[in-house]
PDB file of C-alpha atoms in Angstrom:
ATOM      1  CA  MET A   1       0.082  -0.138   0.008  1.00  0.00           C
ATOM      2  CA  GLU A   2       0.814   3.698  -0.185  1.00  0.00           C
ATOM      3  CA  LYS A   3      -0.138   6.824   1.616  1.00  0.00           C
ATOM      4  CA  ILE A   4      -1.113  10.227  -0.039  1.00  0.00           C
ATOM      5  CA  ILE A   5      -1.572  13.302   1.769  1.00  0.00           C
ATOM      6  CA  TYR A   6      -3.871  15.812  -0.341  1.00  0.00           C
ATOM      7  CA  LEU A   7      -3.786  19.431   0.627  1.00  0.00           C
ATOM      8  CA  LEU A   8      -7.165  20.889   0.022  1.00  0.00           C
ATOM      9  CA  TRP A   9      -8.314  24.393  -0.288  1.00  0.00           C
ATOM     10  CA  LYS A  10     -11.943  25.827  -0.192  1.00  0.00           C
ATOM     11  CA  GLU A  11     -13.685  28.019  -2.368  1.00  0.00           C
ATOM     12  CA  ASP A  12     -13.853  31.816  -1.548  1.00  0.00           C
ATOM     13  CA  SER A  13     -17.524  31.831  -0.612  1.00  0.00           C
ATOM     14  CA  ALA A  14     -17.389  28.975   1.609  1.00  0.00           C
ATOM     15  CA  SER A  15     -16.884  29.334   5.732  1.00  0.00           C
ATOM     16  CA  ALA A  16     -14.474  26.839   7.314  1.00  0.00           C
ATOM     17  CA  ASP A  17     -17.357  24.787   8.864  1.00  0.00           C
ATOM     18  CA  ASP A  18     -19.279  24.699   5.509  1.00  0.00           C
ATOM     19  CA  PHE A  19     -15.898  23.077   3.554  1.00  0.00           C
ATOM     20  CA  ARG A  20     -15.546  20.699   6.535  1.00  0.00           C
ATOM     21  CA  GLU A  21     -19.590  19.350   6.141  1.00  0.00           C
ATOM     22  CA  LEU A  22     -19.002  19.149   2.663  1.00  0.00           C
ATOM     23  CA  LEU A  23     -15.691  17.123   3.339  1.00  0.00           C
ATOM     24  CA  ARG A  24     -17.234  15.164   6.060  1.00  0.00           C
ATOM     25  CA  ASP A  25     -20.137  14.008   4.413  1.00  0.00           C
ATOM     26  CA  LYS A  26     -20.783  14.401   0.371  1.00  0.00           C
ATOM     27  CA  ALA A  27     -16.604  13.751  -0.281  1.00  0.00           C
ATOM     28  CA  SER A  28     -16.204  11.263   2.394  1.00  0.00           C
ATOM     29  CA  ALA A  29     -18.854   8.960   1.269  1.00  0.00           C
ATOM     30  CA  GLU A  30     -17.732   9.176  -2.553  1.00  0.00           C
ATOM     31  CA  LEU A  31     -13.896   8.355  -1.210  1.00  0.00           C
ATOM     32  CA  ARG A  32     -14.811   5.697   0.661  1.00  0.00           C
ATOM     33  CA  GLY A  33     -15.994   3.818  -2.551  1.00  0.00           C
ATOM     34  CA  GLU A  34     -12.259   4.372  -3.890  1.00  0.00           C
ATOM     35  CA  THR A  35     -10.385   2.322  -0.999  1.00  0.00           C
ATOM     36  CA  PRO A  36     -11.116  -0.053   1.646  1.00  0.00           C
ATOM     37  CA  HIS A  37      -8.118   1.117   3.492  1.00  0.00           C
ATOM     38  CA  LEU A  38      -7.681   4.254   6.110  1.00  0.00           C
ATOM     39  CA  ILE A  39      -8.937   7.708   5.280  1.00  0.00           C
ATOM     40  CA  ARG A  40      -8.008  10.511   7.726  1.00  0.00           C
ATOM     41  CA  LEU A  41      -9.573  13.873   7.265  1.00  0.00           C
ATOM     42  CA  CYS A  42      -8.394  17.207   8.983  1.00  0.00           C
ATOM     43  CA  VAL A  43     -10.134  20.362   8.521  1.00  0.00           C
ATOM     44  CA  SER A  44      -9.140  24.219  10.043  1.00  0.00           C
ATOM     45  CA  ASP A  45     -12.407  24.737  11.312  1.00  0.00           C
ATOM     46  CA  SER A  46     -14.297  26.613  13.973  1.00  0.00           C
ATOM     47  CA  ASP A  47     -13.564  24.051  16.756  1.00  0.00           C
ATOM     48  CA  VAL A  48      -9.644  24.844  16.651  1.00  0.00           C
ATOM     49  CA  ASP A  49     -10.361  28.977  16.326  1.00  0.00           C
ATOM     50  CA  ALA A  50      -9.093  29.095  20.269  1.00  0.00           C
ATOM     51  CA  ALA A  51      -5.753  27.564  18.762  1.00  0.00           C
ATOM     52  CA  ALA A  52      -4.932  30.776  16.279  1.00  0.00           C
ATOM     53  CA  GLY A  53      -2.194  31.979  18.253  1.00  0.00           C
ATOM     54  CA  TYR A  54      -0.109  28.316  16.985  1.00  0.00           C
ATOM     55  CA  ARG A  55      -0.693  28.667  13.587  1.00  0.00           C
ATOM     56  CA  LEU A  56       2.293  29.657  11.186  1.00  0.00           C
ATOM     57  CA  GLU A  57       2.235  30.495   7.782  1.00  0.00           C
ATOM     58  CA  SER A  58       4.761  30.676   4.699  1.00  0.00           C
ATOM     59  CA  MET A  59       2.380  29.407   2.259  1.00  0.00           C
ATOM     60  CA  LYS A  60       0.100  31.547   0.875  1.00  0.00           C
ATOM     61  CA  PRO A  61      -2.870  30.949   1.215  1.00  0.00           C
ATOM     62  CA  ALA A  62      -2.637  28.136   3.861  1.00  0.00           C
ATOM     63  CA  ALA A  63      -4.188  24.750   2.883  1.00  0.00           C
ATOM     64  CA  ASP A  64      -7.960  24.554   4.281  1.00  0.00           C
ATOM     65  CA  ALA A  65      -7.748  20.705   5.267  1.00  0.00           C
ATOM     66  CA  ILE A  66      -5.535  17.774   4.326  1.00  0.00           C
ATOM     67  CA  LEU A  67      -6.768  14.139   3.542  1.00  0.00           C
ATOM     68  CA  SER A  68      -4.818  11.469   4.239  1.00  0.00           C
ATOM     69  CA  ILE A  69      -5.349   7.935   2.024  1.00  0.00           C
ATOM     70  CA  TRP A  70      -4.190   4.616   1.620  1.00  0.00           C
ATOM     71  CA  LEU A  71      -4.260   2.893  -1.691  1.00  0.00           C
ATOM     72  CA  ASP A  72      -3.103  -0.181  -3.099  1.00  0.00           C
ATOM     73  CA  SER A  73      -0.963   1.525  -5.355  1.00  0.00           C
ATOM     74  CA  ALA A  74      -0.706   5.534  -5.865  1.00  0.00           C
ATOM     75  CA  ILE A  75      -1.365   4.891  -9.735  1.00  0.00           C
ATOM     76  CA  ASN A  76      -4.863   4.295  -8.757  1.00  0.00           C
ATOM     77  CA  ARG A  77      -5.566   7.634  -7.433  1.00  0.00           C
ATOM     78  CA  LYS A  78      -7.841   9.291 -10.558  1.00  0.00           C
ATOM     79  CA  GLY A  79     -10.903   8.262  -8.996  1.00  0.00           C
ATOM     80  CA  VAL A  80      -9.648  10.497  -5.814  1.00  0.00           C
ATOM     81  CA  GLU A  81      -8.636  13.370  -7.406  1.00  0.00           C
ATOM     82  CA  ARG A  82     -11.934  13.426  -8.986  1.00  0.00           C
ATOM     83  CA  ILE A  83     -13.803  13.852  -6.107  1.00  0.00           C
ATOM     84  CA  LEU A  84     -11.605  16.050  -4.534  1.00  0.00           C
ATOM     85  CA  GLY A  85     -11.811  18.311  -7.959  1.00  0.00           C
ATOM     86  CA  ASP A  86     -15.542  18.378  -7.439  1.00  0.00           C
ATOM     87  CA  HIS A  87     -15.710  19.309  -4.222  1.00  0.00           C
ATOM     88  CA  CYS A  88     -12.686  21.498  -3.842  1.00  0.00           C
ATOM     89  CA  LYS A  89     -11.417  25.175  -5.051  1.00  0.00           C
ATOM     90  CA  LYS A  90      -8.073  23.074  -6.018  1.00  0.00           C
ATOM     91  CA  PHE A  91      -5.956  20.507  -4.172  1.00  0.00           C
ATOM     92  CA  CYS A  92      -2.174  19.065  -4.475  1.00  0.00           C
ATOM     93  CA  GLY A  93      -0.749  15.624  -3.638  1.00  0.00           C
ATOM     94  CA  TYR A  94       2.089  13.845  -2.458  1.00  0.00           C
ATOM     95  CA  LEU A  95       3.267  10.370  -1.872  1.00  0.00           C
ATOM     96  CA  VAL A  96       4.570   9.862   1.930  1.00  0.00           C
ATOM     97  CA  THR A  97       6.299   7.440   3.943  1.00  0.00           C
ATOM     98  CA  GLU A  98       4.678   7.321   7.219  1.00  0.00           C
ATOM     99  CA  SER A  99       6.402   6.877  10.593  1.00  0.00           C
ATOM    100  CA  GLU A 100       4.006   6.868  14.034  1.00  0.00           C
ATOM    101  CA  PRO A 101       6.513   7.146  16.663  1.00  0.00           C
ATOM    102  CA  LEU A 102       3.421   7.816  19.040  1.00  0.00           C
ATOM    103  CA  LEU A 103       0.366   6.002  18.330  1.00  0.00           C
ATOM    104  CA  ASN A 104      -2.839   7.153  19.391  1.00  0.00           C
ATOM    105  CA  THR A 105      -4.464   4.449  22.332  1.00  0.00           C
ATOM    106  CA  THR A 106      -6.058   7.095  24.546  1.00  0.00           C
ATOM    107  CA  HIS A 107      -8.269   9.096  22.175  1.00  0.00           C
ATOM    108  CA  ILE A 108      -9.495   6.768  19.732  1.00  0.00           C
ATOM    109  CA  PRO A 109     -12.248   8.590  17.556  1.00  0.00           C
ATOM    110  CA  ALA A 110     -15.637   6.421  16.399  1.00  0.00           C
ATOM    111  CA  PRO A 111     -15.276   6.676  12.447  1.00  0.00           C
ATOM    112  CA  GLY A 112     -16.982  10.053  11.420  1.00  0.00           C
ATOM    113  CA  GLU A 113     -16.566  11.546  14.903  1.00  0.00           C
ATOM    114  CA  ARG A 114     -14.030  14.278  15.814  1.00  0.00           C
ATOM    115  CA  THR A 115     -10.723  12.999  17.678  1.00  0.00           C
ATOM    116  CA  THR A 116     -10.670  15.095  20.885  1.00  0.00           C
ATOM    117  CA  GLY A 117      -8.588  18.327  20.857  1.00  0.00           C
ATOM    118  CA  MET A 118      -6.861  19.341  17.635  1.00  0.00           C
ATOM    119  CA  ASN A 119      -4.498  17.867  15.115  1.00  0.00           C
ATOM    120  CA  GLN A 120      -1.487  20.033  14.689  1.00  0.00           C
ATOM    121  CA  VAL A 121      -0.318  19.751  10.590  1.00  0.00           C
ATOM    122  CA  VAL A 122       3.100  20.928  10.036  1.00  0.00           C
ATOM    123  CA  PHE A 123       4.763  21.526   7.084  1.00  0.00           C
ATOM    124  CA  LEU A 124       8.341  21.465   6.395  1.00  0.00           C
ATOM    125  CA  GLN A 125      10.814  22.062   3.990  1.00  0.00           C
ATOM    126  CA  LYS A 126      14.746  20.480   4.417  1.00  0.00           C
ATOM    127  CA  PRO A 127      16.935  23.444   4.939  1.00  0.00           C
ATOM    128  CA  GLU A 128      19.355  23.828   2.347  1.00  0.00           C
ATOM    129  CA  ARG A 129      22.326  23.884   4.941  1.00  0.00           C
ATOM    130  CA  LEU A 130      21.643  20.286   5.743  1.00  0.00           C
ATOM    131  CA  SER A 131      21.960  17.128   3.750  1.00  0.00           C
ATOM    132  CA  PHE A 132      18.614  14.621   3.424  1.00  0.00           C
ATOM    133  CA  SER A 133      20.409  12.160   5.596  1.00  0.00           C
ATOM    134  CA  GLU A 134      21.867  14.852   8.272  1.00  0.00           C
ATOM    135  CA  TRP A 135      18.252  16.477   8.053  1.00  0.00           C
ATOM    136  CA  ILE A 136      16.377  12.725   8.808  1.00  0.00           C
ATOM    137  CA  ASP A 137      19.023  12.071  11.438  1.00  0.00           C
ATOM    138  CA  ILE A 138      18.261  15.310  13.384  1.00  0.00           C
ATOM    139  CA  TRP A 139      14.907  14.963  13.250  1.00  0.00           C
ATOM    140  CA  HIS A 140      13.840  11.248  13.400  1.00  0.00           C
ATOM    141  CA  GLY A 141      17.003   9.939  15.305  1.00  0.00           C
ATOM    142  CA  SER A 142      16.930  13.112  18.393  1.00  0.00           C
ATOM    143  CA  HIS A 143      14.131  15.313  18.075  1.00  0.00           C
ATOM    144  CA  THR A 144      11.526  13.136  18.170  1.00  0.00           C
ATOM    145  CA  ASP A 145      11.988  12.191  21.550  1.00  0.00           C
ATOM    146  CA  ILE A 146      12.654  15.594  22.739  1.00  0.00           C
ATOM    147  CA  ALA A 147       8.755  16.531  21.188  1.00  0.00           C
ATOM    148  CA  ILE A 148       7.433  13.593  22.604  1.00  0.00           C
ATOM    149  CA  GLU A 149       8.834  14.208  26.325  1.00  0.00           C
ATOM    150  CA  THR A 150       8.221  18.415  26.099  1.00  0.00           C
ATOM    151  CA  GLN A 151       4.724  18.261  24.640  1.00  0.00           C
ATOM    152  CA  SER A 152       1.410  16.809  25.645  1.00  0.00           C
ATOM    153  CA  THR A 153       1.170  14.848  22.248  1.00  0.00           C
ATOM    154  CA  PHE A 154      -1.159  11.987  22.288  1.00  0.00           C
ATOM    155  CA  GLY A 155      -0.525  10.924  18.749  1.00  0.00           C
ATOM    156  CA  TYR A 156       2.662  11.910  16.416  1.00  0.00           C
ATOM    157  CA  ARG A 157       2.921  10.889  12.929  1.00  0.00           C
ATOM    158  CA  GLN A 158       5.606  12.125  10.579  1.00  0.00           C
ATOM    159  CA  ASN A 159       5.178  11.982   6.802  1.00  0.00           C
ATOM    160  CA  VAL A 160       8.541  12.170   4.760  1.00  0.00           C
ATOM    161  CA  VAL A 161       7.374  13.017   1.200  1.00  0.00           C
ATOM    162  CA  ALA A 162       8.619  10.737  -1.553  1.00  0.00           C
ATOM    163  CA  ARG A 163       7.578  12.875  -4.305  1.00  0.00           C
ATOM    164  CA  ALA A 164       4.894  15.022  -5.492  1.00  0.00           C
ATOM    165  CA  LEU A 165       2.069  13.842  -7.405  1.00  0.00           C
ATOM    166  CA  THR A 166       0.442  17.274  -8.899  1.00  0.00           C
ATOM    167  CA  ASP A 167       2.169  19.787 -10.889  1.00  0.00           C
ATOM    168  CA  ASN A 168       1.085  22.556  -8.750  1.00  0.00           C
ATOM    169  CA  ALA A 169       2.444  21.120  -5.469  1.00  0.00           C
ATOM    170  CA  PRO A 170       4.237  23.732  -3.502  1.00  0.00           C
ATOM    171  CA  PRO A 171       7.743  22.419  -2.423  1.00  0.00           C
ATOM    172  CA  ILE A 172       7.314  20.181   0.812  1.00  0.00           C
ATOM    173  CA  ASP A 173       9.500  17.405   2.300  1.00  0.00           C
ATOM    174  CA  ALA A 174       7.342  16.532   5.130  1.00  0.00           C
ATOM    175  CA  ILE A 175       4.126  16.618   6.677  1.00  0.00           C
ATOM    176  CA  VAL A 176       3.781  16.055  10.347  1.00  0.00           C
ATOM    177  CA  GLU A 177       0.324  15.190  12.429  1.00  0.00           C
ATOM    178  CA  GLU A 178       0.638  16.103  16.010  1.00  0.00           C
ATOM    179  CA  ASN A 179      -2.564  15.247  17.849  1.00  0.00           C
ATOM    180  CA  PHE A 180      -2.828  17.523  21.307  1.00  0.00           C
ATOM    181  CA  PRO A 181      -5.350  17.088  24.383  1.00  0.00           C
ATOM    182  CA  GLU A 182      -8.800  19.658  24.419  1.00  0.00           C
ATOM    183  CA  ALA A 183      -6.750  21.689  26.959  1.00  0.00           C
ATOM    184  CA  ALA A 184      -3.735  22.523  24.760  1.00  0.00           C
ATOM    185  CA  ILE A 185      -5.995  24.638  22.330  1.00  0.00           C
ATOM    186  CA  HIS A 186      -6.967  27.484  25.172  1.00  0.00           C
ATOM    187  CA  GLY A 187      -3.158  27.617  26.753  1.00  0.00           C
ATOM    188  CA  ARG A 188       0.407  27.041  26.260  1.00  0.00           C
ATOM    189  CA  GLU A 189       0.796  25.529  29.655  1.00  0.00           C
ATOM    190  CA  ALA A 190      -1.319  22.494  28.481  1.00  0.00           C
ATOM    191  CA  PHE A 191       0.404  22.266  25.115  1.00  0.00           C
ATOM    192  CA  TYR A 192       3.504  21.611  26.730  1.00  0.00           C
ATOM    193  CA  ASP A 193       1.987  19.360  29.261  1.00  0.00           C
ATOM    194  CA  ALA A 194       2.740  21.846  32.413  1.00  0.00           C
ATOM    195  CA  GLN A 195      -0.513  22.566  33.789  1.00  0.00           C
ATOM    196  CA  GLY A 196      -0.168  25.299  36.918  1.00  0.00           C
ATOM    197  CA  LYS A 197       3.915  25.083  35.908  1.00  0.00           C
ATOM    198  CA  PRO A 198       4.509  28.290  34.128  1.00  0.00           C
ATOM    199  CA  GLU A 199       8.482  28.025  34.915  1.00  0.00           C
ATOM    200  CA  LEU A 200       8.332  24.602  33.474  1.00  0.00           C
ATOM    201  CA  GLN A 201       6.537  25.152  30.557  1.00  0.00           C
ATOM    202  CA  GLN A 202       8.967  27.938  29.819  1.00  0.00           C
ATOM    203  CA  GLU A 203      11.839  25.675  29.888  1.00  0.00           C
ATOM    204  CA  ARG A 204      10.297  23.020  27.633  1.00  0.00           C
ATOM    205  CA  GLU A 205       9.041  25.387  24.963  1.00  0.00           C
ATOM    206  CA  LYS A 206      12.509  26.614  24.976  1.00  0.00           C
ATOM    207  CA  ILE A 207      14.003  23.348  24.661  1.00  0.00           C
ATOM    208  CA  MET A 208      11.387  22.134  22.095  1.00  0.00           C
ATOM    209  CA  MET A 209      12.064  25.547  20.031  1.00  0.00           C
ATOM    210  CA  GLU A 210      16.107  25.269  20.438  1.00  0.00           C
ATOM    211  CA  SER A 211      15.837  21.529  18.861  1.00  0.00           C
ATOM    212  CA  CYS A 212      13.663  22.738  16.095  1.00  0.00           C
ATOM    213  CA  ALA A 213      15.913  25.188  14.972  1.00  0.00           C
ATOM    214  CA  ARG A 214      18.488  22.677  14.248  1.00  0.00           C
ATOM    215  CA  PHE A 215      16.545  21.344  11.448  1.00  0.00           C
ATOM    216  CA  ILE A 216      13.528  23.653  10.570  1.00  0.00           C
ATOM    217  CA  ASP A 217      13.774  27.199   8.855  1.00  0.00           C
ATOM    218  CA  PHE A 218      10.999  29.201  10.602  1.00  0.00           C
ATOM    219  CA  ASP A 219      10.391  31.305   7.895  1.00  0.00           C
ATOM    220  CA  LYS A 220       9.724  28.242   5.544  1.00  0.00           C
ATOM    221  CA  ILE A 221       7.313  26.281   7.980  1.00  0.00           C
ATOM    222  CA  ASP A 222       3.317  26.240   8.172  1.00  0.00           C
ATOM    223  CA  CYS A 223       2.071  25.115  11.472  1.00  0.00           C
ATOM    224  CA  ILE A 224      -2.048  24.611  11.117  1.00  0.00           C
ATOM    225  CA  PRO A 225      -4.369  23.891  14.013  1.00  0.00           C
ATOM    226  CA  MET A 226      -6.846  21.390  12.606  1.00  0.00           C
ATOM    227  CA  SER A 227      -9.884  18.907  13.744  1.00  0.00           C
ATOM    228  CA  GLU A 228      -9.529  15.326  12.968  1.00  0.00           C
ATOM    229  CA  TYR A 229     -11.827  12.868  11.567  1.00  0.00           C
ATOM    230  CA  LEU A 230     -11.520   9.309  10.708  1.00  0.00           C
ATOM    231  CA  VAL A 231     -13.650   8.480   7.527  1.00  0.00           C
ATOM    232  CA  PRO A 232     -15.901   5.364   7.983  1.00  0.00           C
TER     233      PRO A 232
END
């Protein structure tokens, strides 16, 4: 099997919640006919408005949603892209390799229901100062443990881009999906698993940012809080 992640943009006239409902209801039902495998939908909607302070954008305009879908072969994606074309202003797709160092075993949603909290979706570009092997070694070899230890994540997926599948795809080298609890939407102390401990929150945030700086150029990163749904 192969995993594809599509970035999706809504029509200008549609609200974020309208786009969510369109994708959850009509588009998801049609997409289910294209694969028996996992489909995950993440949408930037009103349920994560309070997390706007975490938002970073280098891509203009930022994607309004992402769709993760597993197919037996990426060759067989024409039906998927026809459906996305019917329901989105535009989309672009990437073939990725998925690593899941932190499996969500604590807040497993029912199919079609919203996963608790937020899914922080991050689009990364490899800095020119690093080779690919250096970049992966820092990110996977040491940063992963730091991220899990300093944050309140309960799910963590790392998707390295193998290649772009559509001609309009912006330059992205990886897509990160991080599940955070509901309290993290409303405050950085909960985001860093340091409720009632502001000094610990500041210490963990400093450690996290210093680690990120080793393999991320902060002017080339997108960080978008989204709501997550598993397509039934």
